mmCIF file of C-alpha atoms in Angstrom:
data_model
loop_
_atom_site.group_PDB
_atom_site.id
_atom_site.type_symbol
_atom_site.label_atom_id
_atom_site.label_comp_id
_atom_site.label_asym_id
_atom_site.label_seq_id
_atom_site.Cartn_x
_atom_site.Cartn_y
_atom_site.Cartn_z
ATOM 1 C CA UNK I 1 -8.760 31.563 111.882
ATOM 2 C CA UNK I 2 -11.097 31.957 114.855
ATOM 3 C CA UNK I 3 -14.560 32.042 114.861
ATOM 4 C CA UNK I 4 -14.823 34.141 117.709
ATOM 5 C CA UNK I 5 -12.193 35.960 119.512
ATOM 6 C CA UNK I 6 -13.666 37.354 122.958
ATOM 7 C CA UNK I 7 -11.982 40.119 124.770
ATOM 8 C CA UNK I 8 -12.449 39.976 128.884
ATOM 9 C CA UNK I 9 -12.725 36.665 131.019
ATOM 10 C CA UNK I 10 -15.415 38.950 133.459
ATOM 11 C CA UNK I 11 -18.832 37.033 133.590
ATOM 12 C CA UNK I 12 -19.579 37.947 130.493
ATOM 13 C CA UNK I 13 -16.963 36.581 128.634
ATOM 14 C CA UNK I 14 -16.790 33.596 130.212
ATOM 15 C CA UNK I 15 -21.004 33.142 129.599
ATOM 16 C CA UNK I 16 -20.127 34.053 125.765
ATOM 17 C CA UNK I 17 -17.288 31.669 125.637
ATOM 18 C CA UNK I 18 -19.484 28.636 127.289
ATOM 19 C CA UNK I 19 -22.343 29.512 124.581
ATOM 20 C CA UNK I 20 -19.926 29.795 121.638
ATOM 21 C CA UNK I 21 -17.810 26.571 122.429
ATOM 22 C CA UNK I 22 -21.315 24.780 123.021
ATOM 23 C CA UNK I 23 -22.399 25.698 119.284
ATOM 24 C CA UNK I 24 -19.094 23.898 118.657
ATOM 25 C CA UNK I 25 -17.257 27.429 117.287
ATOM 26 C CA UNK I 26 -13.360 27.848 117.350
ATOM 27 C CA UNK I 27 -13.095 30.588 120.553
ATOM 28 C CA UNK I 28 -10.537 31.998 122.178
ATOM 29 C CA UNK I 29 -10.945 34.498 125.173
ATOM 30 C CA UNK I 30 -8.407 37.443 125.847
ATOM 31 C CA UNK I 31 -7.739 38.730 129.089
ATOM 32 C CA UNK I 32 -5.947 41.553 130.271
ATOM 33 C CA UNK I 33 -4.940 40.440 133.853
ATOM 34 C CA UNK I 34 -3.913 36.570 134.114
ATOM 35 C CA UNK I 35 -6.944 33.959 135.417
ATOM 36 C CA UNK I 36 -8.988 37.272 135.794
ATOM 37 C CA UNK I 37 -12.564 36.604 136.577
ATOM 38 C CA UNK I 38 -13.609 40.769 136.004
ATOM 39 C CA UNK I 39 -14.714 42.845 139.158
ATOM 40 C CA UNK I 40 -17.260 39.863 140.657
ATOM 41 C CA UNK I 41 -13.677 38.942 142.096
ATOM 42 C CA UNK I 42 -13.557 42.257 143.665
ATOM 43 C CA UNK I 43 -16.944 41.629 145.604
ATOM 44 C CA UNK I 44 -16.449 40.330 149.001
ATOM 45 C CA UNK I 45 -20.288 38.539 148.843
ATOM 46 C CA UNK I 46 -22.827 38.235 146.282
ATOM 47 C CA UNK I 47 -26.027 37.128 147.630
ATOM 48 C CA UNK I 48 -28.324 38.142 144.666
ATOM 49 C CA UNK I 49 -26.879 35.630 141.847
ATOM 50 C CA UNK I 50 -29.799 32.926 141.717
ATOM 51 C CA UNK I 51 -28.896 29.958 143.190
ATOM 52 C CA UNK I 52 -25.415 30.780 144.999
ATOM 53 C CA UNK I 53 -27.176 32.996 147.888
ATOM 54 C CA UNK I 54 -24.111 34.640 150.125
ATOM 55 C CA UNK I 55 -21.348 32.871 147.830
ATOM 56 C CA UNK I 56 -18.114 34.867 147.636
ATOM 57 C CA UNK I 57 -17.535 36.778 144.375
ATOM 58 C CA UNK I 58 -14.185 35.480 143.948
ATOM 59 C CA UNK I 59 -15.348 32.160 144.360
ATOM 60 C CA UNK I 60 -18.502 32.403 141.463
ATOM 61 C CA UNK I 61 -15.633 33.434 139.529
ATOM 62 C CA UNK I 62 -14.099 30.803 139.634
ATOM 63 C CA UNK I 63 -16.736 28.787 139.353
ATOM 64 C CA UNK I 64 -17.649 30.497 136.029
ATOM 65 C CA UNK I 65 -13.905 30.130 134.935
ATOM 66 C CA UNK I 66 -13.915 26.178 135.657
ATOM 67 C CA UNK I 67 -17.067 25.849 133.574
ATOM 68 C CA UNK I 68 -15.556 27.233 130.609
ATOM 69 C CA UNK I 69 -12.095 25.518 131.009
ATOM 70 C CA UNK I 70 -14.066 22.430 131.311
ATOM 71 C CA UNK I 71 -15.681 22.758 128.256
ATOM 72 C CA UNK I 72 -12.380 23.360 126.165
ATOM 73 C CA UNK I 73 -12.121 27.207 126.118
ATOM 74 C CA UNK I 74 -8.619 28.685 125.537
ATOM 75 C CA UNK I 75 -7.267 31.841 127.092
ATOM 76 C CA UNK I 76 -4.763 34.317 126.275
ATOM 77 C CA UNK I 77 -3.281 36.765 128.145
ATOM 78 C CA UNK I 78 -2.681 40.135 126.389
ATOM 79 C CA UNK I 79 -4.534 43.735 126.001
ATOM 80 C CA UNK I 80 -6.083 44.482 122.596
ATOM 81 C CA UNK I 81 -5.089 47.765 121.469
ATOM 82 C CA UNK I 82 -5.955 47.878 117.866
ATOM 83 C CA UNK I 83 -9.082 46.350 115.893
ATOM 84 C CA UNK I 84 -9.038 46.225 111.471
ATOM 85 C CA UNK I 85 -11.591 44.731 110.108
ATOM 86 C CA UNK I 86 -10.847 43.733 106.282
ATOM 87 C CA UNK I 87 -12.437 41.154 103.850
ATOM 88 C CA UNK I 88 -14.950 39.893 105.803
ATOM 89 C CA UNK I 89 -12.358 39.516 109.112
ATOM 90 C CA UNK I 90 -10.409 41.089 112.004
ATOM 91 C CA UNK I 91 -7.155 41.642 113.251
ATOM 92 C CA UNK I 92 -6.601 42.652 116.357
ATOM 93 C CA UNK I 93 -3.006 44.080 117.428
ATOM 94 C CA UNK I 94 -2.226 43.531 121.110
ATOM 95 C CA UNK I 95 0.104 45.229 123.587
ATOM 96 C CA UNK I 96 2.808 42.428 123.085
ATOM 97 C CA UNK I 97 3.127 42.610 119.272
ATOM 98 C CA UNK I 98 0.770 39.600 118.588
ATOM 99 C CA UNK I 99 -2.150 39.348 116.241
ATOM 100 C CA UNK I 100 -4.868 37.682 116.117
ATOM 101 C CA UNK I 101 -7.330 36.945 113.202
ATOM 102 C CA UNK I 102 -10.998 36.126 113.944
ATOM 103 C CA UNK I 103 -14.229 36.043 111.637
ATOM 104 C CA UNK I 104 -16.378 38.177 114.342
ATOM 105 C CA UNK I 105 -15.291 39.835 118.006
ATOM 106 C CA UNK I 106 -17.627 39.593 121.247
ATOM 107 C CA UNK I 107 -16.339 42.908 123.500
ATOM 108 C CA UNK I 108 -16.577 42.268 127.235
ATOM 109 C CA UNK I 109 -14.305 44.235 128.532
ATOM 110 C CA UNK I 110 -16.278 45.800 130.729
ATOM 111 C CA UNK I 111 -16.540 49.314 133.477
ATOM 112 C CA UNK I 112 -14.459 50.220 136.270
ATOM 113 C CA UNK I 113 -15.939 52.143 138.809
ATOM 114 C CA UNK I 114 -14.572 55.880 140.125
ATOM 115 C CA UNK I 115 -12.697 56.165 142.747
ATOM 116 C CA UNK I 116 -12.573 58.954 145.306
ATOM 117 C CA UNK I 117 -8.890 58.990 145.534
ATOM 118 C CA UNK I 118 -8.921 59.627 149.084
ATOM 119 C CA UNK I 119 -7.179 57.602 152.354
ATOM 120 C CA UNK I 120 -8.736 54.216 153.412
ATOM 121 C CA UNK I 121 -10.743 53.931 150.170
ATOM 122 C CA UNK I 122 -8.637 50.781 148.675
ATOM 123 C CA UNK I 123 -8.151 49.837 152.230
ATOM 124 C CA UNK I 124 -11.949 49.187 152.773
ATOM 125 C CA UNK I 125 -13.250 48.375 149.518
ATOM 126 C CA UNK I 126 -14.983 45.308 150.459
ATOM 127 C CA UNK I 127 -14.895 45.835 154.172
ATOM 128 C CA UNK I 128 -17.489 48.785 154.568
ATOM 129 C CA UNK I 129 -17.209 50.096 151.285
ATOM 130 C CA UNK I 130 -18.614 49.564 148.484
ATOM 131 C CA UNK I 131 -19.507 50.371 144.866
ATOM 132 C CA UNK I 132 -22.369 49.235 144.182
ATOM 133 C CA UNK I 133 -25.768 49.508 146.709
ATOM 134 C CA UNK I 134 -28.087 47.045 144.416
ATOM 135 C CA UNK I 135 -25.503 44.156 145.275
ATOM 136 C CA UNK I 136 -23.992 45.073 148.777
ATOM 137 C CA UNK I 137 -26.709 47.346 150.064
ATOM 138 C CA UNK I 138 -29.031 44.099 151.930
ATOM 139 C CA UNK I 139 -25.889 44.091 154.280
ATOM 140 C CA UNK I 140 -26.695 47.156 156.222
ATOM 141 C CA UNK I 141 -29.825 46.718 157.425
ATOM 142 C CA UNK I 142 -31.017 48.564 160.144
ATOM 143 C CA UNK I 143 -27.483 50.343 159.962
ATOM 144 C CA UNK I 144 -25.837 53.712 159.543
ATOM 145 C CA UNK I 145 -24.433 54.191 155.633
ATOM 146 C CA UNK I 146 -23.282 57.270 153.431
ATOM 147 C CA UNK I 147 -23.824 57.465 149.344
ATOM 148 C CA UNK I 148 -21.071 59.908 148.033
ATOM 149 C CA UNK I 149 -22.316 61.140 144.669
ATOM 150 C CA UNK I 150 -25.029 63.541 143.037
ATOM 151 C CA UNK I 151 -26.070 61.886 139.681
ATOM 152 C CA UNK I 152 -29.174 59.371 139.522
ATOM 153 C CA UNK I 153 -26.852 56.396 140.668
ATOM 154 C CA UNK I 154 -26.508 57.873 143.817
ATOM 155 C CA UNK I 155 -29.719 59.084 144.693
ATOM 156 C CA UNK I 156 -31.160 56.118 143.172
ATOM 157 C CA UNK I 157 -28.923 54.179 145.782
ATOM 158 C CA UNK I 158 -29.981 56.459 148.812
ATOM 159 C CA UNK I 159 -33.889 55.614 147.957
ATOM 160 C CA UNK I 160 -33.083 52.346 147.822
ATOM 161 C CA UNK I 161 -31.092 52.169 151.325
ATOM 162 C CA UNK I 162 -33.602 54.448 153.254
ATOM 163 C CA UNK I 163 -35.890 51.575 152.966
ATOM 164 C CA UNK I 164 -33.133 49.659 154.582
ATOM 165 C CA UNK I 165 -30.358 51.716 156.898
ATOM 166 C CA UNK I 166 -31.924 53.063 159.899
ATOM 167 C CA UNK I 167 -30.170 56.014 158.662
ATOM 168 C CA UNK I 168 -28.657 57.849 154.932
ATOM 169 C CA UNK I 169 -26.263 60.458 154.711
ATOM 170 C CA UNK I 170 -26.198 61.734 151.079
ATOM 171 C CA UNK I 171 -23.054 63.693 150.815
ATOM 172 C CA UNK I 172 -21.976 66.135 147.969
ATOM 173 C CA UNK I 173 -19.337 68.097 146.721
ATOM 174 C CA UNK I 174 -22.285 70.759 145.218
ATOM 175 C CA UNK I 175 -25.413 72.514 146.485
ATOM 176 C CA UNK I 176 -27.669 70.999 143.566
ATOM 177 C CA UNK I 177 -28.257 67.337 141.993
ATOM 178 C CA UNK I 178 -27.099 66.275 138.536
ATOM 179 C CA UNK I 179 -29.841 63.480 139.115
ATOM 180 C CA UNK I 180 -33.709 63.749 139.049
ATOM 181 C CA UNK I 181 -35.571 66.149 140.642
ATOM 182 C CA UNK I 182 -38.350 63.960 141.353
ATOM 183 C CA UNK I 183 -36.079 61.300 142.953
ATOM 184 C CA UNK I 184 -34.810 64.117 145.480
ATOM 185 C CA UNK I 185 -38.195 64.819 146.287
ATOM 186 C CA UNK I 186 -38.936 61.303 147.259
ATOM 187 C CA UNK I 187 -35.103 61.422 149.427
ATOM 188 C CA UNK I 188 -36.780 64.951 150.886
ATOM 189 C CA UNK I 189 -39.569 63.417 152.350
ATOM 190 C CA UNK I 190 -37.770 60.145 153.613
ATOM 191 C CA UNK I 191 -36.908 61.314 157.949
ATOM 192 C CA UNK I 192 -34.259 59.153 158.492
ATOM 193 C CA UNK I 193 -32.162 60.572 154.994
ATOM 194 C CA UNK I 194 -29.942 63.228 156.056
ATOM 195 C CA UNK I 195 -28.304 65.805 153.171
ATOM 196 C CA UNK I 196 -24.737 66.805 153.445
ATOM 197 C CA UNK I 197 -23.839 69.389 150.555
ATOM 198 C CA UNK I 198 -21.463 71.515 149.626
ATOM 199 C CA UNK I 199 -18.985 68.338 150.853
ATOM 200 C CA UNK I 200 -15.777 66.306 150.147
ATOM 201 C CA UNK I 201 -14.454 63.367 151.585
ATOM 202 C CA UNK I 202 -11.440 63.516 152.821
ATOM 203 C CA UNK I 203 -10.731 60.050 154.177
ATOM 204 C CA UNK I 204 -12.248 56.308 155.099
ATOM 205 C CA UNK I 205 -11.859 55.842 158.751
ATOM 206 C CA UNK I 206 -11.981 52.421 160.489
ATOM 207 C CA UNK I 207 -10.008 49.634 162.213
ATOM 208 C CA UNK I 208 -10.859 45.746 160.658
ATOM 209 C CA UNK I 209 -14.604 47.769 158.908
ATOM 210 C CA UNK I 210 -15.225 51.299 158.217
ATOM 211 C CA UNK I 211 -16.097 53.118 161.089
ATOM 212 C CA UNK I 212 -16.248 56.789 159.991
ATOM 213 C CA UNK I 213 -16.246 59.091 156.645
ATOM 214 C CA UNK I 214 -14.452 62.258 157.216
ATOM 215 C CA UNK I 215 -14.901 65.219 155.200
ATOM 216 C CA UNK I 216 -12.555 68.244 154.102
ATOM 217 C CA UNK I 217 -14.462 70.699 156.108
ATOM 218 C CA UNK I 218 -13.333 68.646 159.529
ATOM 219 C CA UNK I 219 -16.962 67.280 159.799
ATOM 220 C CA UNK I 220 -16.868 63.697 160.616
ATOM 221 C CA UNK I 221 -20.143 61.102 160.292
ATOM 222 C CA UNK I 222 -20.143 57.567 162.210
ATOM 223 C CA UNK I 223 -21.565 55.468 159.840
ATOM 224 C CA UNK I 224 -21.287 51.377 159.124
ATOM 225 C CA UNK I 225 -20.605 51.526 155.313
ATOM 226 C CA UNK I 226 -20.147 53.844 152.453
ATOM 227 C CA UNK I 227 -21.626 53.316 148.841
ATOM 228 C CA UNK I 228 -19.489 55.296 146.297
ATOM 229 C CA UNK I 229 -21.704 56.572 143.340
ATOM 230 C CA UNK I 230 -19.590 58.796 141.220
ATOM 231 C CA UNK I 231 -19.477 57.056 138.548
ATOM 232 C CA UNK I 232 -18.401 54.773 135.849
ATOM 233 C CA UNK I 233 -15.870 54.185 133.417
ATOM 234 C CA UNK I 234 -15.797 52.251 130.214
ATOM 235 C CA UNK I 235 -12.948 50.428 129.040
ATOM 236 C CA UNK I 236 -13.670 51.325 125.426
ATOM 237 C CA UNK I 237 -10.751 53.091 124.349
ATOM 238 C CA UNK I 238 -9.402 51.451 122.045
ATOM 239 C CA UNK I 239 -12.964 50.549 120.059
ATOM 240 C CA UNK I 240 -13.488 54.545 120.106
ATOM 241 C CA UNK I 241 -13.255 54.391 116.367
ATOM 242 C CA UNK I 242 -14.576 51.510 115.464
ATOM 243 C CA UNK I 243 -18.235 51.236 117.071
ATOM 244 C CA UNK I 244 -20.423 53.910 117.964
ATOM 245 C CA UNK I 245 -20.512 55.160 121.541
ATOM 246 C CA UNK I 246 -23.024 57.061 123.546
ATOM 247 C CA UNK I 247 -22.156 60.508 125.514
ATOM 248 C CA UNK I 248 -20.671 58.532 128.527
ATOM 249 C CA UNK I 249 -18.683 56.241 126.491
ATOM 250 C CA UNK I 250 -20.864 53.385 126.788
ATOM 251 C CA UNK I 251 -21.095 50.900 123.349
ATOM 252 C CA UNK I 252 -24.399 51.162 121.741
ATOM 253 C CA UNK I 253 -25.717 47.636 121.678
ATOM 254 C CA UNK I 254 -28.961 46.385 122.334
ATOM 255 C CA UNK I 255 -29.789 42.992 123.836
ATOM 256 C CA UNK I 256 -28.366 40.726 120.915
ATOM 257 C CA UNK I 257 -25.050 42.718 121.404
ATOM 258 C CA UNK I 258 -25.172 43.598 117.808
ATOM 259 C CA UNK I 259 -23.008 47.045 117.351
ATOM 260 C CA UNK I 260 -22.600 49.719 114.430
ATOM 261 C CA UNK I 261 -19.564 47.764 112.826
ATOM 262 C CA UNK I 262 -20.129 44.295 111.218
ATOM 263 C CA UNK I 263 -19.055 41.186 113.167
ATOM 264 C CA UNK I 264 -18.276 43.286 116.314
ATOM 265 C CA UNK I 265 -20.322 41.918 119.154
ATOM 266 C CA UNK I 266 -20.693 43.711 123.060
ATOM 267 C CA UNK I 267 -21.676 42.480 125.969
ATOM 268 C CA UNK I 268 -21.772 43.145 129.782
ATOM 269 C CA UNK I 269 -20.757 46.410 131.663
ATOM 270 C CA UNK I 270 -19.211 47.922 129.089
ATOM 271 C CA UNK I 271 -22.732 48.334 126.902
ATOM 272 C CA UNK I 272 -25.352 50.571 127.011
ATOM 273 C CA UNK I 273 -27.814 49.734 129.885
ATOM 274 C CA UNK I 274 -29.497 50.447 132.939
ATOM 275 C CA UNK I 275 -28.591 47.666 135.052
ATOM 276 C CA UNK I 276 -25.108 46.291 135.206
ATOM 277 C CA UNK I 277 -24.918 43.300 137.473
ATOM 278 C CA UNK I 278 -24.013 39.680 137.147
ATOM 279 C CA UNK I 279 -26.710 38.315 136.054
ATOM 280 C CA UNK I 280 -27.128 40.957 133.666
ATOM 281 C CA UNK I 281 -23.880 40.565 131.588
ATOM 282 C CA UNK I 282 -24.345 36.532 131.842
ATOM 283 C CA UNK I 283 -27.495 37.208 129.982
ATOM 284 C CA UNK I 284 -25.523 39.630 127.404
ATOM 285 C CA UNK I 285 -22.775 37.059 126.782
ATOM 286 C CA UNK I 286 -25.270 34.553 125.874
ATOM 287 C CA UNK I 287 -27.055 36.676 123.454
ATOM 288 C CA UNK I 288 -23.845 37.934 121.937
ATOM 289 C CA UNK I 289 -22.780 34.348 121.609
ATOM 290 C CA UNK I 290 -26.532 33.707 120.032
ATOM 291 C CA UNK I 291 -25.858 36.375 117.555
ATOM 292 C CA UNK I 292 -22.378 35.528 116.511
ATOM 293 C CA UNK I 293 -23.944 32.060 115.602
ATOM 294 C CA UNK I 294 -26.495 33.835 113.442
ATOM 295 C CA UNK I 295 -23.898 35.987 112.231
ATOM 296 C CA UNK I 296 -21.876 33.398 110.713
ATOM 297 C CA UNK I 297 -24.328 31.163 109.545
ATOM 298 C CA UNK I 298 -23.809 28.329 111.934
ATOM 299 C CA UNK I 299 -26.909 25.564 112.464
#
């Protein structure tokens, strides 16, 4: 039997699984897509990961992945659909038929971003477009970007490039903000932020980079890169009835990654937090890790 069975090979997984084969504990990580790294794969640059300034994501990926496979740690490929926990263990049913018995269960699977659905946007992801201002938004200095959203994330991310694009479009689909008031003040009284309500994108224009966002109405805005804020999504379906989730869906977990069911463990995007970066969910999967060893009694 395992002593830890870790679902997702993102960076969180893969810190847990250095940690936990460190304290000399019988791991295995699961992962849904083969040699998957998580989203950092999906990131075209990272240039805020200490020590690896302007490293490609793909590449710290794989540099995470080759420190764990170094060490000893085992991967399986296969989605985990069900999770019993009985006498003191678990056994989680995957896709294929398999099961797997473990003494405790560190959850990394992590949060996909949502998509606009609209032409260009897989195109461009990485080439103009991007997901996620905090890690891409350095980039565009002194250029023209778009935030597409109305909740805090996006207006949080159009306060944060006014201070570095020589000029924001906010555009959204309704006259009013989901997000703080306050925080629209501040984008208010910011001259080079420019509102476009009552708006829908209708496609991602460009040639090699983005070029231009185009909206239903016909109204089209020249712009050098587009941050998409509308959203995230948890992958915590199938742990819906075993550990307690917030109102978006998020695992409740603090730091130690401790959760509502015994010997079930979170870390990364997929727990609730206000920052979800890489750094971030390389801290969580050490501190689940640190509390799996406490959990089970190991010096």
């Amino acid at each position: 039997m395992l002593d830890v069975l870790i679902i997702g090979s993102g960076p969180a997984g893969l810190s847990a699984a250095v940690y936990a084969k460190r304290a000399n504990m019988d791991v295995l990580v699961a992962e849904k897509v083969f040699y998957g790294t998580g989203q950092i794969a999906e990131s075209n640059l990272v240039d805020n990961y200490l020590g690896f300034a302007g490293i490609n994501g793909y590449d710290l990926g794989e540099k995470f992945r080759e420190h764990a496979v170094n060490l000893g740690v085992e991967f399986k490929e296969g989605e985990a659909q069900i999770f019993e926990f009985a006498d003191g263990k678990w056994k989680v049913h995957f896709k294929n038929g398999d099961v797997v018995e473990t003494k405790s269960v560190i959850y990394a699977a992590g949060a996909v971003h949502r998509h606009l659905g609209v032409q260009g946007e897989n195109e461009f992801a990485g080439k103009g477009l991007s997901y996620c201002a905090t890690c891409d938004g350095a980039f565009y200095r002194g250029k023209t970007t778009a935030v597409i959203g109305g909740g805090d994330t996006a207006l949080d991310d159009a306060l944060y490039l006014a201070d570095l694009c020589s000029k924001v479009y906010l555009v959204h689909r309704r006259n009013e903000f989901r997000g703080s008031a306050k925080t629209v003040e501040k984008l208010r009284e910011k001259e080079n932020v420019e509102f476009v309500l009552e708006a829908k994108p209708a496609a991602v224009i460009g040639t090699d980079r983005v070029q231009e966002l185009q909206l239903e109405d016909g109204k089209k805005l020249n712009v050098d890169g587009i941050f998409v804020a509308v959203g995230m999504i948890p992958m915590t379906t199938p742990v819906k009835e075993v550990v307690n989730l917030d109102a978006a869906g998020y695992i409740v977990a603090d730091e130690t990654g401790k959760t509502s069911a015994k010997g079930f463990f979170v870390a990364g995007d997929v727990r609730t937090k206000a920052l979800r970066q890489v750094v971030t969910a390389v801290a969580d999967g050490a501190n689940a890790a640190a509390s799996v060893k406490l959990y089970l009694g190991i010096d």
